[in-house]
Coordinates of C-alpha atoms in Angstrom, one line a residue:
X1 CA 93.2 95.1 109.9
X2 CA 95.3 95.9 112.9
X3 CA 97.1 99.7 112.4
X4 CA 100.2 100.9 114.2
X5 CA 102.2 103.8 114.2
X6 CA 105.4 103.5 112.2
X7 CA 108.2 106.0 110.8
X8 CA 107.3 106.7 107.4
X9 CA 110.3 107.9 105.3
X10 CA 107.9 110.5 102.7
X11 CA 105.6 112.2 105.8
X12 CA 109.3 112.0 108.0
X13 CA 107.3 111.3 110.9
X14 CA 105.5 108.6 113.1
X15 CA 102.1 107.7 111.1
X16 CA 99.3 105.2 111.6
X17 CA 100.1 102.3 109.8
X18 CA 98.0 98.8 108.2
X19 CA 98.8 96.1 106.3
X20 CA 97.4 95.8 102.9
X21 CA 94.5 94.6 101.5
X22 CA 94.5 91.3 99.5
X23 CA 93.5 93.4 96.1
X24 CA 96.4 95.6 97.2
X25 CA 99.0 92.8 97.8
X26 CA 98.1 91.2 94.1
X27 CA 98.8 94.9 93.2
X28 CA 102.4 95.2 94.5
X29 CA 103.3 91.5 93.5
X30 CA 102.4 92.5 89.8
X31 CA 104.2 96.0 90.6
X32 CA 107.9 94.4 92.4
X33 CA 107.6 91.0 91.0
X34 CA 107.8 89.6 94.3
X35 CA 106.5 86.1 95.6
X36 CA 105.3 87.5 98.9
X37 CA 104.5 91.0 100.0
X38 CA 103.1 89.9 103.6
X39 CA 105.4 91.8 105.3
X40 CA 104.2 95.1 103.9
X41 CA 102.4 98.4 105.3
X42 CA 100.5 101.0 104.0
X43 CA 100.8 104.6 105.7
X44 CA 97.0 106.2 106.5
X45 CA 98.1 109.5 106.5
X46 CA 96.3 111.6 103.6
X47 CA 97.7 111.8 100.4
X48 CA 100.7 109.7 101.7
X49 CA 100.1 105.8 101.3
X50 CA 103.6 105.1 101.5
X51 CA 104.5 101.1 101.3
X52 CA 107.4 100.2 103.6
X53 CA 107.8 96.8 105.3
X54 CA 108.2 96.4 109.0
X55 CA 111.8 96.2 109.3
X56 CA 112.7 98.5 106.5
X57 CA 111.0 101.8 106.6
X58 CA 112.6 103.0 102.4
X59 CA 112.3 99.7 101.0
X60 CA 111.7 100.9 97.3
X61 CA 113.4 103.2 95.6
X62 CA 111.7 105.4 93.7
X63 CA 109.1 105.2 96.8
X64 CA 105.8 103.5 95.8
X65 CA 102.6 104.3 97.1
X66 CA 99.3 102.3 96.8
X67 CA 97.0 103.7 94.4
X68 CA 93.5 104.7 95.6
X69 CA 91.2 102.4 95.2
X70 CA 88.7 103.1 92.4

């Protein structure tokens, strides 16, 4: 998966970046009710996994971060 550095609004920095996995994508569709979530990307950094989208770095509010994977 390519990773990028981004702004993410919860570390308030530039972090490493990725776009989500296909589990993770079924999970956020279920979670917003949205058709698509292709343009969405996780934040790496620990404990963050932020979800923003590339043009919109505070999509959601409350935030919503990707649940570890079990």
């Amino acid at each position: 998966m390519p990773v990028r550095a981004m702004y993410c609004y919860t570390c308030d920095s530039d972090e490493q970046h990725r776009s989500l996995t296909a589990g993770e994508k079924t999970w956020l569709r279920s979670r917003t009710g949205r058709r698509s979530v292709e343009e969405f990307f996780m934040c790496e950094a620990p404990s963050c996994r932020n979800v923003r989208s590339g043009f919109n770095k505070h999509p959601f509010d409350p935030v919503i971060r990707v649940p570890l994977p079990d």
